[in-house]
Coordinates of C-alpha atoms and ligand atoms in Angstrom, one line a residue:
X1 CA -17.3 -13.8 20.8
X2 CA -13.7 -13.7 20.2
X3 CA -11.8 -11.8 17.5
X4 CA -8.0 -12.6 17.2
X5 CA -5.9 -10.3 15.7
X6 CA -2.5 -10.7 13.9
X7 CA 0.6 -8.5 13.1
X8 CA -0.9 -5.8 15.5
X9 CA 0.8 -2.4 16.6
X10 CA -0.5 -0.2 19.5
X11 CA -2.6 1.9 17.2
X12 CA -4.6 -1.1 16.2
X13 CA -5.6 -1.8 19.7
X14 CA -6.1 1.8 20.4
X15 CA -8.8 2.2 17.1
X16 CA -10.1 -1.1 17.5
X17 CA -10.9 -1.1 21.3
X18 CA -12.4 2.4 20.6
X19 CA -15.1 1.3 18.3
X20 CA -15.8 -2.0 19.5
X21 CA -19.4 -1.3 20.1
X22 CA -20.4 -4.9 19.8
X23 CA -18.2 -5.7 22.8
X24 CA -16.4 -8.4 21.2
X25 CA -13.5 -10.3 23.1
X26 CA -10.6 -8.7 21.3
X27 CA -7.0 -10.6 21.4
X28 CA -4.3 -8.3 19.9
X29 CA -1.0 -10.6 18.7
X30 CA 1.9 -9.0 17.5
X31 CA 3.1 -12.0 15.7
X32 CA 2.0 -12.5 12.1
X33 CA -0.6 -14.9 10.7
X34 CA 1.1 -18.2 9.1
X35 CA 0.7 -21.6 9.3
X36 CA 3.0 -22.0 12.4
X37 CA 0.8 -19.1 14.4
X38 CA -2.7 -19.7 13.1
X39 CA -3.3 -22.2 16.0
X40 CA -3.1 -19.1 18.3
X41 CA -6.4 -18.1 16.9
X42 CA -8.5 -21.3 18.7
X43 CA -11.6 -20.5 20.0
X44 CA -12.1 -17.3 17.6
X45 CA -15.2 -16.5 15.8
X46 CA -13.1 -14.5 13.3
X47 CA -9.5 -13.8 12.6
X48 CA -8.4 -10.2 11.6
X49 CA -5.2 -9.9 9.3
X50 CA -3.1 -7.1 7.6
X51 CA -1.2 -6.7 4.7
X52 CA 2.0 -8.9 5.3
X53 CA 0.3 -11.9 6.8
X54 CA 0.6 -14.8 4.5
X55 CA -3.1 -16.5 4.4
X56 CA -2.1 -19.5 2.4
X57 CA -3.7 -22.8 1.8
X58 CA -2.3 -24.5 4.9
X59 CA -3.6 -21.6 7.0
X60 CA -7.1 -21.9 5.8
X61 CA -6.9 -25.5 6.2
X62 CA -6.0 -25.1 9.9
X63 CA -8.5 -22.3 10.3
X64 CA -11.1 -24.6 8.9
X65 CA -10.0 -27.2 11.4
X66 CA -10.3 -24.8 14.3
X67 CA -14.0 -24.1 12.8
X68 CA -13.3 -20.5 12.1
X69 CA -15.1 -19.1 9.4
X70 CA -14.2 -15.5 8.9
X71 CA -11.0 -13.7 7.8
X72 CA -11.3 -10.2 7.8
X73 CA -8.6 -8.3 6.3
X74 CA -8.0 -4.7 7.8
X75 CA -6.8 -3.4 4.6
X76 CA -7.8 -3.0 0.7
X77 CA -5.2 -5.3 -0.9
X78 CA -5.5 -9.0 -0.9
X79 CA -2.6 -10.2 -2.9
X80 CA -1.5 -12.0 0.4
X81 CA -4.5 -14.4 0.4
X82 CA -5.2 -17.6 -1.2
X83 CA -8.7 -17.2 -2.0
X84 CA -9.4 -20.5 -3.9
X85 CA -8.1 -22.2 -0.7
X86 CA -10.6 -20.0 1.4
X87 CA -13.5 -21.1 -0.7
X88 CA -12.6 -24.9 -0.7
X89 CA -12.3 -24.6 3.0
X90 CA -15.7 -22.7 3.4
X91 CA -14.1 -19.7 4.9
X92 CA -15.4 -16.0 4.1
X93 CA -12.8 -13.5 3.4
X94 CA -13.6 -9.7 3.7
X95 CA -11.6 -6.5 3.4
X96 CA -12.1 -2.9 3.7
X97 CA -12.2 -1.7 -0.1
X98 CA -12.0 2.0 0.5
X99 CA -11.6 3.2 4.1
X100 CA -9.7 6.6 3.1
X101 CA -8.5 6.3 -0.6
X102 CA -7.5 10.3 0.0
X103 CA -5.1 9.0 2.7
X104 CA -2.9 7.1 0.5
X105 CA -3.4 9.7 -2.5
X106 CA -2.1 12.3 -0.2
X107 CA 1.1 10.3 0.8
X108 CA 1.7 9.8 -2.9
X109 CA 1.7 13.7 -3.5
X110 CA 3.8 14.2 -0.2
X111 CA 6.7 11.8 -1.6
X112 CA 6.5 13.4 -5.0
X113 CA 6.9 16.8 -3.2
X114 CA 9.5 15.7 -0.9
X115 CA 11.7 14.2 -3.9
X116 CA 11.2 17.1 -6.0
X117 CA 11.8 20.1 -3.6
X118 CA 14.1 18.4 -1.2
X119 CA 12.2 19.4 1.8
X120 CA 13.7 16.3 3.9
X121 CA 17.2 17.8 3.1
X122 CA 16.3 21.4 3.9
X123 CA 15.0 20.4 7.1
X124 CA 18.1 18.9 8.1
X125 CA 20.2 21.5 6.8
X126 CA 18.5 24.6 8.4
X127 CA 18.8 22.6 11.7
X128 CA 22.4 22.6 11.2
X129 CA 22.4 26.3 10.4
X130 CA 23.3 25.7 6.7
X131 CA 21.2 28.1 5.0
X132 CA 22.5 27.5 1.4
X133 CA 20.3 26.5 -1.4
X134 CA 22.9 24.5 -3.3
X135 CA 21.6 21.2 -4.5
X136 CA 18.2 22.0 -3.8
X137 CA 16.7 23.0 -7.1
X138 CA 13.4 21.6 -8.0
X139 CA 10.7 22.2 -10.7
X140 CA 7.1 23.3 -10.8
X141 CA 4.6 20.4 -10.7
X142 CA 2.3 22.8 -12.3
X143 CA 2.2 21.9 -16.1
X144 CA 3.8 18.5 -15.8
X145 CA 2.4 15.5 -17.2
X146 CA 1.4 12.6 -14.7
X147 CA 1.0 9.3 -15.4
X148 CA -1.4 7.2 -13.2
X149 CA -1.5 3.4 -13.6
X150 CA -4.7 2.0 -11.9
X151 CA -7.6 4.7 -11.4
X152 CA -9.7 2.9 -8.7
X153 CA -10.2 4.7 -5.4
X154 CA -6.7 5.7 -4.7
X155 CA -5.6 6.6 -8.2
X156 CA -9.1 8.5 -8.7
X157 CA -8.3 10.5 -5.4
X158 CA -4.5 11.1 -6.8
X159 CA -5.6 12.2 -10.3
X160 CA -7.9 14.5 -8.8
X161 CA -5.3 16.0 -6.8
X162 CA -2.8 16.1 -9.6
X163 CA -5.5 18.2 -11.9
X164 CA -5.8 20.7 -9.0
X165 CA -1.9 21.0 -9.4
X166 CA -2.6 22.1 -13.0
X167 CA -1.0 19.1 -14.6
X168 CA -1.9 17.0 -17.5
X169 CA -3.2 13.5 -16.2
X170 CA -2.6 10.4 -18.2
X171 CA -4.2 7.1 -17.1
X172 CA -4.2 3.5 -17.8
X173 CA -6.6 1.0 -16.5
X174 CA -8.4 -2.2 -17.6
X175 CA -11.6 0.0 -17.3
X176 CA -11.5 3.6 -17.9
X177 CA -13.4 5.8 -15.3
X178 CA -16.0 8.1 -17.1
X179 CA -16.1 10.6 -14.1
X180 CA -12.4 11.0 -14.4
X181 CA -12.6 11.7 -18.2
X182 CA -15.4 14.1 -17.8
X183 CA -13.0 16.3 -15.6
X184 CA -10.0 16.1 -17.9
X185 CA -8.2 12.8 -17.4
X186 CA -7.0 11.1 -20.5
X187 CA -6.8 7.3 -20.7
X188 CA -4.1 6.0 -23.1
X189 CA -2.4 2.7 -23.5
X190 CA 0.4 1.9 -20.8
X191 CA 3.3 2.8 -23.1
X192 CA 1.8 6.4 -23.7
X193 CA 1.4 6.7 -19.9
X194 CA 4.8 5.7 -19.0
X195 CA 6.2 8.6 -20.7
X196 CA 4.8 11.1 -18.5
X197 CA 7.1 13.2 -16.3
X198 CA 6.0 11.7 -13.2
X199 CA 4.3 8.0 -13.0
X200 CA 2.4 6.9 -10.0
X201 CA 1.3 3.2 -9.3
X202 CA -2.3 2.7 -8.1
X203 CA -3.2 -0.9 -9.3
X204 CA -3.3 -4.1 -7.3
X205 CA -0.7 -6.8 -7.5
X206 CA -1.6 -9.8 -9.3
X207 CA -0.3 -12.2 -11.6
X208 CA -0.8 -9.6 -14.6
X209 CA 0.8 -6.9 -12.7
X210 CA 3.7 -8.5 -10.7
X211 CA 7.1 -6.6 -11.9
X212 CA 4.7 -4.5 -14.3
X213 CA 7.7 -2.0 -13.9
X214 CA 10.7 -4.0 -15.2
X215 CA 13.4 -3.3 -17.7
X216 CA 11.1 -3.2 -20.8
X217 CA 8.7 -0.6 -18.8
X218 CA 11.6 1.4 -17.5
X219 CA 13.0 2.0 -20.8
X220 CA 9.7 3.2 -21.9
X221 CA 9.7 6.0 -19.4
X222 CA 10.9 9.4 -19.9
X223 CA 14.6 9.8 -18.7
X224 CA 14.9 11.3 -15.5
X225 CA 11.2 10.6 -14.7
X226 CA 9.9 10.0 -11.1
X227 CA 8.3 7.0 -10.2
X228 CA 5.9 6.7 -7.1
X229 CA 4.6 3.5 -5.6
X230 CA 2.3 3.5 -2.8
X231 CA 0.5 0.4 -4.0
X232 CA 2.6 -3.1 -3.6
X233 CA 6.0 -3.7 -3.7
X234 CA 5.9 -6.5 -6.2
X235 CA 4.8 -4.1 -8.9
X236 CA 8.3 -3.0 -9.2
X237 CA 11.3 -5.4 -10.0
X238 CA 13.6 -3.8 -7.3
X239 CA 16.9 -5.1 -8.6
X240 CA 16.2 -3.7 -12.1
X241 CA 14.9 -0.4 -10.7
X242 CA 18.3 -0.1 -8.9
X243 CA 19.9 -0.3 -12.3
X244 CA 17.5 2.2 -13.8
X245 CA 18.5 4.7 -10.9
X246 CA 22.1 4.3 -11.7
X247 CA 21.8 4.9 -15.2
X248 CA 19.5 8.1 -14.3
X249 CA 16.7 6.4 -16.6
X250 CA 14.7 7.0 -13.3
X251 CA 15.2 10.3 -11.8
X252 CA 13.8 9.8 -8.6
X253 CA 11.9 6.9 -6.9
X254 CA 9.5 7.1 -4.1
X255 CA 8.2 3.8 -2.6
X256 CA 6.0 3.5 0.7
X257 CA 5.8 -0.5 -0.3
X258 CA 8.8 -2.7 -1.0
X259 CA 8.9 -6.2 -2.5
X260 CA 10.6 -7.6 0.6
X261 CA 9.0 -5.4 3.0
X262 CA 7.4 -8.2 5.4
X263 CA 10.7 -9.0 7.0
X264 CA 11.5 -5.2 7.7
X265 CA 8.2 -2.8 7.8
X266 CA 6.4 -2.1 10.9
X267 CA 9.3 -2.8 13.2
X268 CA 12.1 -1.0 14.9
X269 CA 15.2 -2.6 13.7
X270 CA 17.5 0.5 14.5
X271 CA 19.8 -1.8 16.5
X272 CA 19.9 -4.6 14.0
X273 CA 22.0 -5.3 11.1
X274 CA 20.0 -5.1 7.9
X275 CA 20.5 -8.7 6.0
X276 CA 18.7 -7.3 3.1
X277 CA 21.3 -5.8 0.5
X278 CA 18.8 -4.7 -1.8
X279 CA 17.1 -2.1 0.5
X280 CA 20.3 -1.1 1.8
X281 CA 21.4 -0.1 -1.7
X282 CA 18.1 1.6 -2.4
X283 CA 18.6 3.8 0.9
X284 CA 22.0 4.9 -0.1
X285 CA 20.5 6.7 -3.2
X286 CA 20.0 10.4 -2.7
X287 CA 17.0 10.5 -5.0
X288 CA 15.3 7.7 -3.4
X289 CA 12.6 8.1 -0.6
X290 CA 11.4 5.2 1.5
X291 CA 8.6 5.3 3.9
X292 CA 7.6 2.0 5.6
X293 CA 3.9 1.4 4.3
X294 CA 2.6 4.2 6.1
X295 CA 0.3 5.8 3.3
X296 CA -2.9 4.5 5.0
X297 CA -1.7 6.0 8.1
X298 CA -4.4 8.7 9.1
X299 CA -6.6 9.1 11.9
X300 CA -9.6 9.2 9.4
X301 CA -8.4 5.9 7.7
X302 CA -7.8 4.1 11.1
X303 CA -11.2 5.0 12.2
X304 CA -12.8 3.8 9.0
X305 CA -10.8 0.8 9.0
X306 CA -12.0 -0.4 12.5
X307 CA -15.7 0.6 12.0
X308 CA -15.8 -1.3 8.7
X309 CA -13.9 -4.3 9.8
X310 CA -16.3 -4.7 12.7
X311 CA -19.2 -4.2 10.6
X312 CA -18.2 -6.6 7.8
X313 CA -17.5 -9.4 10.9
X314 CA -21.0 -8.5 12.5
X315 CA -22.8 -8.9 9.1
X316 CA -20.9 -12.1 8.3
X317 CA -21.8 -13.7 11.7
X318 CA -25.5 -12.3 11.6
X319 CA -26.3 -12.8 7.7
X320 CA -23.1 -14.6 6.2
X321 CA -22.9 -11.8 3.7
X322 CA -21.8 -8.2 3.3
X323 CA -23.0 -5.0 1.8
X324 CA -21.4 -3.5 -0.3
X325 CA -20.5 -6.6 -1.9
X326 CA -16.9 -5.3 -2.7
X327 CA -16.0 -6.0 0.7
X328 CA -16.5 -9.7 0.4
X329 CA -13.8 -11.5 -1.4
X330 CA -15.0 -14.9 -0.8
Ligands
NAD401 P1 -9.1 -0.5 -6.4 O1 -9.8 -1.8 -6.6 O2 -10.3 0.7 -6.2 O3 -8.4 0.3 -7.7 C1 -7.5 -0.5 -8.3 C2 -7.5 -0.1 -9.8 O4 -6.6 -1.0 -10.6 C3 -8.9 -0.5 -10.5 O5 -9.4 0.8 -11.1 C4 -8.6 -1.8 -11.7 O6 -9.5 -1.8 -12.6 C5 -7.3 -1.3 -12.1 N1 -6.3 -2.4 -12.4 C6 -6.3 -3.8 -12.1 N2 -5.4 -4.5 -12.9 C7 -4.9 -3.3 -13.5 C8 -3.8 -3.4 -14.6 N3 -3.1 -4.8 -14.9 N4 -3.3 -2.5 -15.1 C9 -3.9 -1.3 -14.6 N5 -4.8 -1.2 -13.8 C10 -5.3 -2.4 -13.3 O7 -7.9 -0.3 -5.3 P2 -7.6 1.0 -4.3 O8 -8.2 1.0 -3.4 O9 -7.3 2.1 -5.4 O10 -6.2 0.6 -4.0 C11 -5.1 0.3 -4.9 C12 -4.0 -0.7 -4.4 O11 -3.3 0.2 -3.2 C13 -4.4 -1.7 -3.4 O12 -4.4 -3.0 -4.4 C14 -3.3 -1.8 -2.5 O13 -2.4 -2.7 -2.8 C15 -2.7 -0.4 -2.4 N6 -2.9 0.3 -0.9 C16 -1.8 0.7 -0.3 C17 -1.9 1.4 0.7 C18 -0.8 1.7 1.8 O14 -0.7 2.1 2.7 N7 0.4 2.0 1.0 C19 -3.3 1.5 1.5 C20 -4.1 0.9 0.9 C21 -3.9 0.3 -0.6

């Protein structure tokens, strides 16, 4: 039985080949999945897609035409999938809901510490025998107030780390997590949480959260606050965050995700002329740190992603169902 993987990198091949205990015929394609490339999946029992594949209604219609009944996402987020179209075409869609929340939470902390203590600058300076501390002044994270928006798997892991740092942790979510409350996390309305010294985004991208961070919400933030986004680029109105950085309303920005990332991330464009002026402007700020959607990228996470994706596909083939249900979207 053949599984066709879209948007693959060499590490996908390494991990999925290693954990292919059911001996599926694995086909790894570099191209992303869209209505132009979907036919490459002909003959497969399932397709496996990633964060920037656009799995739209035309893609589902063509998949149904190819008699492919399973789309397995090898990620947690699913804002790029037309679930209604999946349903109407009788296609099951599954994901990996919690492969390693700590991987993403730890990356958010890494971004925060880098921006605050400027270790990226220190590294380069010392290599050039510049041992001056000028411009490297940071502050203690201990004692600061952290705002966590979205306290699911990743937000919860992030909140726990920040409690360990000795921070006051404020949270906003549509559902409060009782376990977090029990260890000291305080739930408040969004506008209160936005007043924190450091705000980290961990909610999904959907119609309610698109451009959650906009002119109005930036104005609610404490002047000079740090904003971290390891969730999805569309949570931040990028053009407006540039204005907020220019006025100093945002003191530092760490993003692992970017609104227009599908044209840039996961590729080596070092010899190209980048046409996206917005990311070029962001990259020009000394207080902006950008990583290219790497928060998930740990050995433990990739192991889990491969194992859970195979389990999802095998269960769907055998029983047309999945346990736990959180993995099944349609
Ligand atoms: P999750 O489903 O466990 O948690 C999401 C939380 O957000 C839930 O508690 C939910 O109630 C809350 N939420 C939903 N709508 C909200 C709203 N309007 N306001 C506030 N909170 C809201 O998901 P997760 O595993 O914690 O992942 C969170 C997001 O992180 C994913 O949606 C994905 O986009 C992103 N992610 C990024 C990477 C990466 O490598 N950068 C890796 C994995 C996941």
